[in-house]
PDB file of N, CA and C in Angstrom:
ATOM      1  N   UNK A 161      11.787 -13.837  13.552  1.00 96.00           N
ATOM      2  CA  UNK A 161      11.512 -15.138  13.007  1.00 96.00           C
ATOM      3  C   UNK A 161      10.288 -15.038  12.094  1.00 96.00           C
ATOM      4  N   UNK A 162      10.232 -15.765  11.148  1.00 96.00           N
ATOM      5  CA  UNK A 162       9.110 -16.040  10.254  1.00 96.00           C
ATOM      6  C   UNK A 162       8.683 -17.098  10.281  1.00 96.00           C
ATOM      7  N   UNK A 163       7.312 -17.510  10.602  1.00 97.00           N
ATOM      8  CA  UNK A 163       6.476 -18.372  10.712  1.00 97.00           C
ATOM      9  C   UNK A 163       5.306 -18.606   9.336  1.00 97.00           C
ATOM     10  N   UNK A 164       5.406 -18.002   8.561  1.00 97.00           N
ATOM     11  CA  UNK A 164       4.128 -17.840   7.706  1.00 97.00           C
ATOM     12  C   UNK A 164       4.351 -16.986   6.069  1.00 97.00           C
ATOM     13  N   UNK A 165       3.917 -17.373   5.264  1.00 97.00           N
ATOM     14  CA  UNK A 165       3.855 -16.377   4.118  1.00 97.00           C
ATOM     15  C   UNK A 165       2.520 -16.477   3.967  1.00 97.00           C
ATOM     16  N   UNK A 166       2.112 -15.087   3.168  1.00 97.00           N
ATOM     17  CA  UNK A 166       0.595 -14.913   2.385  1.00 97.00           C
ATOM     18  C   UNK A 166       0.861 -15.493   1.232  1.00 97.00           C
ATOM     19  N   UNK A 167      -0.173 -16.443   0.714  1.00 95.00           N
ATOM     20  CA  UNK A 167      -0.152 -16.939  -0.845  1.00 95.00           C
ATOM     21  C   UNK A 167      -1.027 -15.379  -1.967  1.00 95.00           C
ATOM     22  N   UNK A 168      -1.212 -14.844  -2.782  1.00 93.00           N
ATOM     23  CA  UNK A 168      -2.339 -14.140  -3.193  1.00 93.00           C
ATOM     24  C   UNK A 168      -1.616 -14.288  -4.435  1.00 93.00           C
ATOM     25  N   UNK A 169      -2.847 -13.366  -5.725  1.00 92.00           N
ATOM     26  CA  UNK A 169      -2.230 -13.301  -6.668  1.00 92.00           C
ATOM     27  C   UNK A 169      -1.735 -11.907  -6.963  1.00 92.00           C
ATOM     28  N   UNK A 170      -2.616 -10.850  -6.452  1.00 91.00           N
ATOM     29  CA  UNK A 170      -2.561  -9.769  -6.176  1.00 91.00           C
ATOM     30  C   UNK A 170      -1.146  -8.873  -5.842  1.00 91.00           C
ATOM     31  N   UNK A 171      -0.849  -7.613  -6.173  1.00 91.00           N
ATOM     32  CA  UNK A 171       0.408  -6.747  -5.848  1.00 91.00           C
ATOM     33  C   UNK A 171      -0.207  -6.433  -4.246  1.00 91.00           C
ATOM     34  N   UNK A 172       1.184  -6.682  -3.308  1.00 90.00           N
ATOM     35  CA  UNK A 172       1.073  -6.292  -2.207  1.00 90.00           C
ATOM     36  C   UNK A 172       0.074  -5.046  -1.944  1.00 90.00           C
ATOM     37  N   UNK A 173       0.291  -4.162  -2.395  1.00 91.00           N
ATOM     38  CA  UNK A 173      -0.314  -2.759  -2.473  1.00 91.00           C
ATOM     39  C   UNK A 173      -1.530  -2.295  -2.798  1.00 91.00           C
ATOM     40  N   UNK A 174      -2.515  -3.736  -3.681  1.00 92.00           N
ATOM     41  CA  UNK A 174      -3.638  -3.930  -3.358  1.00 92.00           C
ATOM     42  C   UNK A 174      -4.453  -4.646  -2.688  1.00 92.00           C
ATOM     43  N   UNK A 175      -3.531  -5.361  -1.697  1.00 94.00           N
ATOM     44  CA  UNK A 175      -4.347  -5.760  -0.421  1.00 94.00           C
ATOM     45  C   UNK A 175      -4.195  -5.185   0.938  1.00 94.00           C
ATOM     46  N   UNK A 176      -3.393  -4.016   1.059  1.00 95.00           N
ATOM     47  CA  UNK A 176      -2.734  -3.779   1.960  1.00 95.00           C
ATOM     48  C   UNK A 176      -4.042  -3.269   3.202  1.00 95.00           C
ATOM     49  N   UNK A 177      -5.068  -2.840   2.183  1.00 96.00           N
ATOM     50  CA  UNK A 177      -6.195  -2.085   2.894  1.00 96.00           C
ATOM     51  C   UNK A 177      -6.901  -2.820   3.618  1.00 96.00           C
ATOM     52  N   UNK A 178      -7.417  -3.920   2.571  1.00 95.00           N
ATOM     53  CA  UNK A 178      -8.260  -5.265   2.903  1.00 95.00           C
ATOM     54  C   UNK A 178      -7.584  -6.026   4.273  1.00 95.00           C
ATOM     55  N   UNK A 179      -6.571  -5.874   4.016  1.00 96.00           N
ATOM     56  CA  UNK A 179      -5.701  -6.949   5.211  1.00 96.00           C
ATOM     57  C   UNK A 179      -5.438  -6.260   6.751  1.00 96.00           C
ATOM     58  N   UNK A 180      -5.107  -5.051   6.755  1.00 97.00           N
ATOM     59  CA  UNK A 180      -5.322  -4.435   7.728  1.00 97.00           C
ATOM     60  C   UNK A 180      -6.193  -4.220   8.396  1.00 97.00           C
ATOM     61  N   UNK A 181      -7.904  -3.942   7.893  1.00 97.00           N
ATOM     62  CA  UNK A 181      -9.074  -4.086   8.155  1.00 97.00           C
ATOM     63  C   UNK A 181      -9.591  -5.105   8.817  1.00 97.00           C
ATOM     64  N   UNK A 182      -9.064  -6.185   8.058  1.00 97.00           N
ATOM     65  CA  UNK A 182      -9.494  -7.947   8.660  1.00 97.00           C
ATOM     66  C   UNK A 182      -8.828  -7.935  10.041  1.00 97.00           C
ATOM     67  N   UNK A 183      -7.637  -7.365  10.143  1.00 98.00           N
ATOM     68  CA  UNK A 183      -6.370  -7.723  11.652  1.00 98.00           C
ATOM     69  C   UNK A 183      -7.198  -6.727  12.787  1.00 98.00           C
ATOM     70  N   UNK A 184      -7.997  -5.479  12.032  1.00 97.00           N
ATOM     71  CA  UNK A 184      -8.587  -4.180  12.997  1.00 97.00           C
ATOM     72  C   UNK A 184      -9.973  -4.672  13.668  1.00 97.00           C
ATOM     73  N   UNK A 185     -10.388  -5.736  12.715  1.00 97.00           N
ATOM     74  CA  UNK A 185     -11.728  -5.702  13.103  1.00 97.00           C
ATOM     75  C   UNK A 185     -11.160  -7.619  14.129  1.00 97.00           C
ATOM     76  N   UNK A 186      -9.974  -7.966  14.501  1.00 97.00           N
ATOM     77  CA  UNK A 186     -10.498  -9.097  15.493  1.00 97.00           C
ATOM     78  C   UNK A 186      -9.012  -8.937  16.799  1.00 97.00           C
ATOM     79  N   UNK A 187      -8.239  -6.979  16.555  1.00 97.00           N
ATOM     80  CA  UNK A 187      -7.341  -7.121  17.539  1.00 97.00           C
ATOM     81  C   UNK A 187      -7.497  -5.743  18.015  1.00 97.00           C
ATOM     82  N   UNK A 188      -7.367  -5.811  19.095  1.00 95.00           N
ATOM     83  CA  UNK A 188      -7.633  -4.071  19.615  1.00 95.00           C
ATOM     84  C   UNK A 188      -6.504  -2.934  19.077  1.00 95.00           C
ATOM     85  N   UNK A 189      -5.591  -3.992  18.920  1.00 97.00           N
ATOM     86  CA  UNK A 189      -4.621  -2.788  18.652  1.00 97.00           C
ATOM     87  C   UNK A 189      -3.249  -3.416  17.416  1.00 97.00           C
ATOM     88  N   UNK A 190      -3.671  -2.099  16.157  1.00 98.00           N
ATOM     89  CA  UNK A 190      -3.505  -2.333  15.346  1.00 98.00           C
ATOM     90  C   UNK A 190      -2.457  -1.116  14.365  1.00 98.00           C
ATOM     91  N   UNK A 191      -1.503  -1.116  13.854  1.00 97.00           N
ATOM     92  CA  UNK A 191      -0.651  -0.261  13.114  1.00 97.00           C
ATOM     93  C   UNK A 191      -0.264  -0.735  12.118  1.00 97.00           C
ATOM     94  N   UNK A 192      -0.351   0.517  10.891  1.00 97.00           N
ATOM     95  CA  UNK A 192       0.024   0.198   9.784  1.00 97.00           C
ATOM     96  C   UNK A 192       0.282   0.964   8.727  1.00 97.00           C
ATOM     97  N   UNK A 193       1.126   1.050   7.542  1.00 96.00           N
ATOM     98  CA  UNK A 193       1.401   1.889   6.746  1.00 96.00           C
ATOM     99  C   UNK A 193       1.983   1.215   5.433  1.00 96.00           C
ATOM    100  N   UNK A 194       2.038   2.353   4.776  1.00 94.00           N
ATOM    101  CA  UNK A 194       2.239   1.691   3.302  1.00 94.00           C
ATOM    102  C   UNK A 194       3.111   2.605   2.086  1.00 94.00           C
ATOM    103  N   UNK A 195       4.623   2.529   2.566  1.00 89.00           N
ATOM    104  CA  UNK A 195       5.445   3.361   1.826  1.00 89.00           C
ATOM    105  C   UNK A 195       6.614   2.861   0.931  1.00 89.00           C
ATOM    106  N   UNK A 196       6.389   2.419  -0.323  1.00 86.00           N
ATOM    107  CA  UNK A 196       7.457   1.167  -0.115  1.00 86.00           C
ATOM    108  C   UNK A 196       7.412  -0.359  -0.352  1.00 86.00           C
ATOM    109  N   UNK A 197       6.982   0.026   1.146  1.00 91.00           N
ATOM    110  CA  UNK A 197       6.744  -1.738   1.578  1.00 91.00           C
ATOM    111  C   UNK A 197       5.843  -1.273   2.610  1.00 91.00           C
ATOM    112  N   UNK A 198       4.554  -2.547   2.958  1.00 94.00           N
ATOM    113  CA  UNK A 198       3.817  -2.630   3.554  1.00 94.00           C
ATOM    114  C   UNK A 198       4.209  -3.031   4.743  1.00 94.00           C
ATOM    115  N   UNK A 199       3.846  -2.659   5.764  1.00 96.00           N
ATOM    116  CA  UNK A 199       3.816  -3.171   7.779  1.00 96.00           C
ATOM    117  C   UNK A 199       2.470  -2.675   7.650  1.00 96.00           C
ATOM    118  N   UNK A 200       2.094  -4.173   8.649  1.00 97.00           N
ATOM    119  CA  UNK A 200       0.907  -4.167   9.577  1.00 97.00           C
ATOM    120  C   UNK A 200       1.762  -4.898  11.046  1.00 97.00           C
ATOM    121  N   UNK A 201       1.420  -3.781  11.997  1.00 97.00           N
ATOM    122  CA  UNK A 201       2.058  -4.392  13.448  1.00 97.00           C
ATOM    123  C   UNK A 201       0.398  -4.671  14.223  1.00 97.00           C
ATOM    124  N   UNK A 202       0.457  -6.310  14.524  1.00 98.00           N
ATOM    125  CA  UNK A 202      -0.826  -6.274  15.797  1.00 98.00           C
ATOM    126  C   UNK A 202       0.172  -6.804  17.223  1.00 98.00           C
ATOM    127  N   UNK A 203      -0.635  -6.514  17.834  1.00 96.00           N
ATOM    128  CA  UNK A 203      -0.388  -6.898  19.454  1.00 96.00           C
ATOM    129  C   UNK A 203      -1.707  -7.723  19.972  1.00 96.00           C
ATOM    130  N   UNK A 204      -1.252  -9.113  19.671  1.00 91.00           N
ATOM    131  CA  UNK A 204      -1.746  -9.880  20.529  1.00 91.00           C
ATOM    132  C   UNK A 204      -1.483 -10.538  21.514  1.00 91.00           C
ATOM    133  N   UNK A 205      -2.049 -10.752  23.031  1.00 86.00           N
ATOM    134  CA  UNK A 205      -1.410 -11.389  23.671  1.00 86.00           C
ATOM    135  C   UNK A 205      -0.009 -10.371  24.566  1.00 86.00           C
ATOM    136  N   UNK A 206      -0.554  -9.108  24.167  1.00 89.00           N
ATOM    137  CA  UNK A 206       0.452  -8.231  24.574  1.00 89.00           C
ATOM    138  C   UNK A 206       1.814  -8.664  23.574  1.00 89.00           C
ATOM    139  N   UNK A 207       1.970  -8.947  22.822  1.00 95.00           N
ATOM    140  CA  UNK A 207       3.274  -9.143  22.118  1.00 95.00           C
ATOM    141  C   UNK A 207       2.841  -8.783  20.409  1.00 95.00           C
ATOM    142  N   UNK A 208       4.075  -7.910  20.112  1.00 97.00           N
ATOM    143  CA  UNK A 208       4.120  -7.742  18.777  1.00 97.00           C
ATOM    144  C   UNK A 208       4.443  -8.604  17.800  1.00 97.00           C
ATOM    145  N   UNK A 209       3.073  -8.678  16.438  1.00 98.00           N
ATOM    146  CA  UNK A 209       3.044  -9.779  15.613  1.00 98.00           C
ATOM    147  C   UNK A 209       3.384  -9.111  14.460  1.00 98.00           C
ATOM    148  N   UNK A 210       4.107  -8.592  13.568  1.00 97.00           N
ATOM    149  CA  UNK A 210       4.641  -7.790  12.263  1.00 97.00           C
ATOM    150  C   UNK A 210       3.637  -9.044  10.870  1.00 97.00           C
ATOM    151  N   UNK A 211       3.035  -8.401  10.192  1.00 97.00           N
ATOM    152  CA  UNK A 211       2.875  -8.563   8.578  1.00 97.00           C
ATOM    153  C   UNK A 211       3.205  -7.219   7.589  1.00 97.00           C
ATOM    154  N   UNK A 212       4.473  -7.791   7.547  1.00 95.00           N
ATOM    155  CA  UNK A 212       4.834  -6.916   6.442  1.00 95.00           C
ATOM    156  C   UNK A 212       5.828  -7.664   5.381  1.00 95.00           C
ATOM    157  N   UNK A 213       6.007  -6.776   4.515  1.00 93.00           N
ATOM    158  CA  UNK A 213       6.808  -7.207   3.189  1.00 93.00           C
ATOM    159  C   UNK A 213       8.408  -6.621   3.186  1.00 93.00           C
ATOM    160  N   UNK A 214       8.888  -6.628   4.109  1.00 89.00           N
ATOM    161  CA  UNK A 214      10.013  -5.870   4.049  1.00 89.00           C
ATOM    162  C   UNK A 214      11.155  -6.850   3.967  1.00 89.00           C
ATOM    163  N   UNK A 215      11.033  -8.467   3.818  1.00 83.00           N
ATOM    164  CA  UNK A 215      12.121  -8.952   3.761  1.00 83.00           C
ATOM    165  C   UNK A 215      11.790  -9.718   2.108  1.00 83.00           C
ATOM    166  N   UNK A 216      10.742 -10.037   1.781  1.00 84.00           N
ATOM    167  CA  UNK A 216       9.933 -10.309   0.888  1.00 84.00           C
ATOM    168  C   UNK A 216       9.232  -9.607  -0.184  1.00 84.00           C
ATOM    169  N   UNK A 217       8.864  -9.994  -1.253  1.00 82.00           N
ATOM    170  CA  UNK A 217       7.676  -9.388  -1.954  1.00 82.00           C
ATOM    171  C   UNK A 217       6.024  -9.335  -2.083  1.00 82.00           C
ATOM    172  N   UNK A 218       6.397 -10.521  -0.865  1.00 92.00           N
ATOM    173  CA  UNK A 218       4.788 -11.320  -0.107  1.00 92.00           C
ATOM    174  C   UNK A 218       5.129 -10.791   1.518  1.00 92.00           C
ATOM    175  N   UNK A 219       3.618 -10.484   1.369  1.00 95.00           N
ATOM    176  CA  UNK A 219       3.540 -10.654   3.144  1.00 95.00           C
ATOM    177  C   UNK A 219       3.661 -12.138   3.863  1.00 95.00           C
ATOM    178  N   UNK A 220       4.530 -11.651   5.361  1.00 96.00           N
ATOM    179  CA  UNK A 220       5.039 -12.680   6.044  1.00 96.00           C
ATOM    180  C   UNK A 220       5.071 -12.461   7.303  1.00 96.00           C
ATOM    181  N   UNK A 221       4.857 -13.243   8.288  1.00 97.00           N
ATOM    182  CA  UNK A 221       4.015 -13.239   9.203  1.00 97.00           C
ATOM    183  C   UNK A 221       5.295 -13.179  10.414  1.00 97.00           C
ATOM    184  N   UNK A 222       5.458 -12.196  11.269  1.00 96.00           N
ATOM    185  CA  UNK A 222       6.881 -12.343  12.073  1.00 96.00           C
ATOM    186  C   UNK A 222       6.779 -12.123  13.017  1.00 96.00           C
ATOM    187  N   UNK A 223       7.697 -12.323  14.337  1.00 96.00           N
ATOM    188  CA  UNK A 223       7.776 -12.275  15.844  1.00 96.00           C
ATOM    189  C   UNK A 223       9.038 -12.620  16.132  1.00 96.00           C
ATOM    190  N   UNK A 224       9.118 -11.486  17.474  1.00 94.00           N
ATOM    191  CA  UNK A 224      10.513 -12.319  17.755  1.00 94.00           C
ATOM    192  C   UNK A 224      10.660 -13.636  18.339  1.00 94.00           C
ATOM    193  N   UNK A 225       9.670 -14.463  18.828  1.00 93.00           N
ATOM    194  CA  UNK A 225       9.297 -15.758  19.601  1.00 93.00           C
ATOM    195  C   UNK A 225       7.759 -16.321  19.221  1.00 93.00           C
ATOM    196  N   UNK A 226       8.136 -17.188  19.044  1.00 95.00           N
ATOM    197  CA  UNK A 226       6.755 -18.511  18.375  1.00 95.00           C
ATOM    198  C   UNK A 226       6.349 -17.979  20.105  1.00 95.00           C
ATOM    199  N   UNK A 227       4.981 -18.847  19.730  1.00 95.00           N
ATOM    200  CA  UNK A 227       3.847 -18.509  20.910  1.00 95.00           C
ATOM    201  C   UNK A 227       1.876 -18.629  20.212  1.00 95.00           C
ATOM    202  N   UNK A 228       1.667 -18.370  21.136  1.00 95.00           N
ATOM    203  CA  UNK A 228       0.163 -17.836  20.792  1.00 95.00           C
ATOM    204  C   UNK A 228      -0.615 -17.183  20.416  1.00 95.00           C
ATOM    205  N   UNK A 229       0.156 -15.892  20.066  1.00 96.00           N
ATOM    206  CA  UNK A 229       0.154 -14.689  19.970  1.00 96.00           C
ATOM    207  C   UNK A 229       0.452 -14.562  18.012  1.00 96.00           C
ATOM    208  N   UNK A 230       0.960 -15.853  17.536  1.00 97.00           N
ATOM    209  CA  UNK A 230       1.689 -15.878  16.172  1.00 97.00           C
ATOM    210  C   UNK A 230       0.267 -16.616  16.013  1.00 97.00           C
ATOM    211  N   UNK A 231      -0.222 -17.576  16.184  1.00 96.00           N
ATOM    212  CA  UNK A 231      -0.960 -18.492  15.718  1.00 96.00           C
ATOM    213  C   UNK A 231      -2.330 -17.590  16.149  1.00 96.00           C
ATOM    214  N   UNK A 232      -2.553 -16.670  16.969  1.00 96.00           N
ATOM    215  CA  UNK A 232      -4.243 -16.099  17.066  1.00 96.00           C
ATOM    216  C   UNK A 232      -3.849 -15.167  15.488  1.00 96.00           C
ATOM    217  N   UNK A 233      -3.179 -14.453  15.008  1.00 97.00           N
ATOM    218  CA  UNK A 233      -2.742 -13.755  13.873  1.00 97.00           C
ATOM    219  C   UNK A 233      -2.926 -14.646  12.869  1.00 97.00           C
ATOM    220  N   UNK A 234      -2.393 -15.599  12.589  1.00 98.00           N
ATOM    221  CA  UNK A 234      -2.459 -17.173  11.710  1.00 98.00           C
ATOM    222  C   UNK A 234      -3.905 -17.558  11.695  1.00 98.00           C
ATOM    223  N   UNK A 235      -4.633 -17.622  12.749  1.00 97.00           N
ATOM    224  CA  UNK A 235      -5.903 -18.077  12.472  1.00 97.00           C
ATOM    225  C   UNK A 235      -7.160 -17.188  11.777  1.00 97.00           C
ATOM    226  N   UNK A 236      -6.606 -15.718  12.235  1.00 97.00           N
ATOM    227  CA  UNK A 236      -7.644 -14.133  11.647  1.00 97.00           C
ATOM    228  C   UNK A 236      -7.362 -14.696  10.283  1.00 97.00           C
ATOM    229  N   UNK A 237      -6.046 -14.634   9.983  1.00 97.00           N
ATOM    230  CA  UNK A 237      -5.695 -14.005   8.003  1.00 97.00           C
ATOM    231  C   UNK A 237      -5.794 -15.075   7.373  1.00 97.00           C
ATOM    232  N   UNK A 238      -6.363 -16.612   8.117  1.00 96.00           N
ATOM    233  CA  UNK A 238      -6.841 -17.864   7.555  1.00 96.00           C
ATOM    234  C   UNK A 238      -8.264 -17.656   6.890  1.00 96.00           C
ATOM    235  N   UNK A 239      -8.693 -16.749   7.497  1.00 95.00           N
ATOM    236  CA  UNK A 239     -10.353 -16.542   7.366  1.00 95.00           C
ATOM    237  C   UNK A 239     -10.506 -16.288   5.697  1.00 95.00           C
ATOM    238  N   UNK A 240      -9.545 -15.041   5.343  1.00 95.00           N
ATOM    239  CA  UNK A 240      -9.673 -14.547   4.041  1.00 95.00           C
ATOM    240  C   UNK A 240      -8.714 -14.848   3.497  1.00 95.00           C
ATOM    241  N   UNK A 241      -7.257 -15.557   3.433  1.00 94.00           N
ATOM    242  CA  UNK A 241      -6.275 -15.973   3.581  1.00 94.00           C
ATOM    243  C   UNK A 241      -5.687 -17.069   3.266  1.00 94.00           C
ATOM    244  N   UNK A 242      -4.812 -17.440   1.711  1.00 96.00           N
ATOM    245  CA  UNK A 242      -4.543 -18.755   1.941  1.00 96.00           C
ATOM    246  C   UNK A 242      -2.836 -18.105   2.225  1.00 96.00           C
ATOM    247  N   UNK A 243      -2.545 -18.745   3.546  1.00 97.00           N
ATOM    248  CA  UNK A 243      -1.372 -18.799   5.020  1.00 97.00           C
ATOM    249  C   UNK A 243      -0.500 -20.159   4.680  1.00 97.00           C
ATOM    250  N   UNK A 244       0.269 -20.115   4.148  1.00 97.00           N
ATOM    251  CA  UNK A 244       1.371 -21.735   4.209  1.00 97.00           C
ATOM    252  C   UNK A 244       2.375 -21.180   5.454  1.00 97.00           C
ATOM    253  N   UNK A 245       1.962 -21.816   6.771  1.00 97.00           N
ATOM    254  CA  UNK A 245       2.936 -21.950   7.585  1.00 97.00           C
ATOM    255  C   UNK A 245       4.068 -22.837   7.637  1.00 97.00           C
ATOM    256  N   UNK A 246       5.123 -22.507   8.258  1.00 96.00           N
ATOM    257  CA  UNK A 246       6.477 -22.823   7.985  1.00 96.00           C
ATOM    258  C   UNK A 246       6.560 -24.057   9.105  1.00 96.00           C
ATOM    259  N   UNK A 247       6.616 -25.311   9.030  1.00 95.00           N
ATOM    260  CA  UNK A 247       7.092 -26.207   9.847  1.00 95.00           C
ATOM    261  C   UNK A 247       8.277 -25.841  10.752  1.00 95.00           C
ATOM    262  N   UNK A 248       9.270 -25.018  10.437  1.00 94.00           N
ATOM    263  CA  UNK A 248      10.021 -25.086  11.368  1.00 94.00           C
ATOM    264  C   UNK A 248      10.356 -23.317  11.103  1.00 94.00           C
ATOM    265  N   UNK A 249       9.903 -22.370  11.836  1.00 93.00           N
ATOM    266  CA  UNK A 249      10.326 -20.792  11.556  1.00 93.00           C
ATOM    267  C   UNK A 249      11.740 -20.460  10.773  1.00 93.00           C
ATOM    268  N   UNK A 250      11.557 -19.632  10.120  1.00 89.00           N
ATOM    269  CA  UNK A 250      12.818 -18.930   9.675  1.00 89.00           C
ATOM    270  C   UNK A 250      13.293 -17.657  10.002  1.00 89.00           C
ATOM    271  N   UNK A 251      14.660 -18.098  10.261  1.00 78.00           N
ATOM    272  CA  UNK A 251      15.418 -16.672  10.745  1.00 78.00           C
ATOM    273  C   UNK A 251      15.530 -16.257   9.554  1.00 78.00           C
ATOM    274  N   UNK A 252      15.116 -14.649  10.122  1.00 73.00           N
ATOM    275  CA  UNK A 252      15.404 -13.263   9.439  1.00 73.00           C
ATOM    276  C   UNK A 252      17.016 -12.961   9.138  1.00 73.00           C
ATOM    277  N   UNK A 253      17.255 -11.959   8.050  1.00 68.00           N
ATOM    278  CA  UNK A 253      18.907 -11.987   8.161  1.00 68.00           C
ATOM    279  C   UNK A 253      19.533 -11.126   8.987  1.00 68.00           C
ATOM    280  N   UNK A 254      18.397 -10.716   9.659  1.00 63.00           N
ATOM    281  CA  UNK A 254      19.372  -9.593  11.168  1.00 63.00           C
ATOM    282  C   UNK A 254      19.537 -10.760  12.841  1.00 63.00           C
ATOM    283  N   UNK A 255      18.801 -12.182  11.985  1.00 62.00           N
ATOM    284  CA  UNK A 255      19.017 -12.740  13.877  1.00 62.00           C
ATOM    285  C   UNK A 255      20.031 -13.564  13.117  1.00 62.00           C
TER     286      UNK A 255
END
């Protein structure tokens, strides 16, 4: 599900560093790479929160289940971040 897009003006590929950094420095545990297309995986809340660009050309904010765990992620990348969350999530085209 998608809950969120990144607004920027920027090519994915030059924030990829900046953005990962911001997610490292407020979650213990943090993965990420940049081949392609960008993934950043955090685990908050014990549950995996995906920002990556792989369905998109913008980063977008994903989980398999809304929770708390979507919105502590939503509130970090607010900091540096303009975040338009989705009133009602969107399915991905694999659910």
């Amino acid at each position: 599900m998608v809950f969120a897009k990144l607004n920027y003006s920027n090519r994915f590929e030059e924030i990829h560093k900046s953005l990962a950094i911001l997610l490292e420095e407020h979650f213990d545990r943090v993965e990420s790479g940049l081949q392609g297309d960008s993934w950043i995986w955090v685990w908050a809340a014990n549950r995996k929160v995906a920002v990556d660009t792989f369905s998109a050309m913008t980063y977008e904010v994903e989980s398999d289940k809304p929770g708390r765990h979507v919105e502590e992620v939503i509130e970090v990348l607010n900091k540096k971040f303009s975040v338009e969350v989705y009133a009602e999530p969107e399915l991905e085209a694999h659910e």
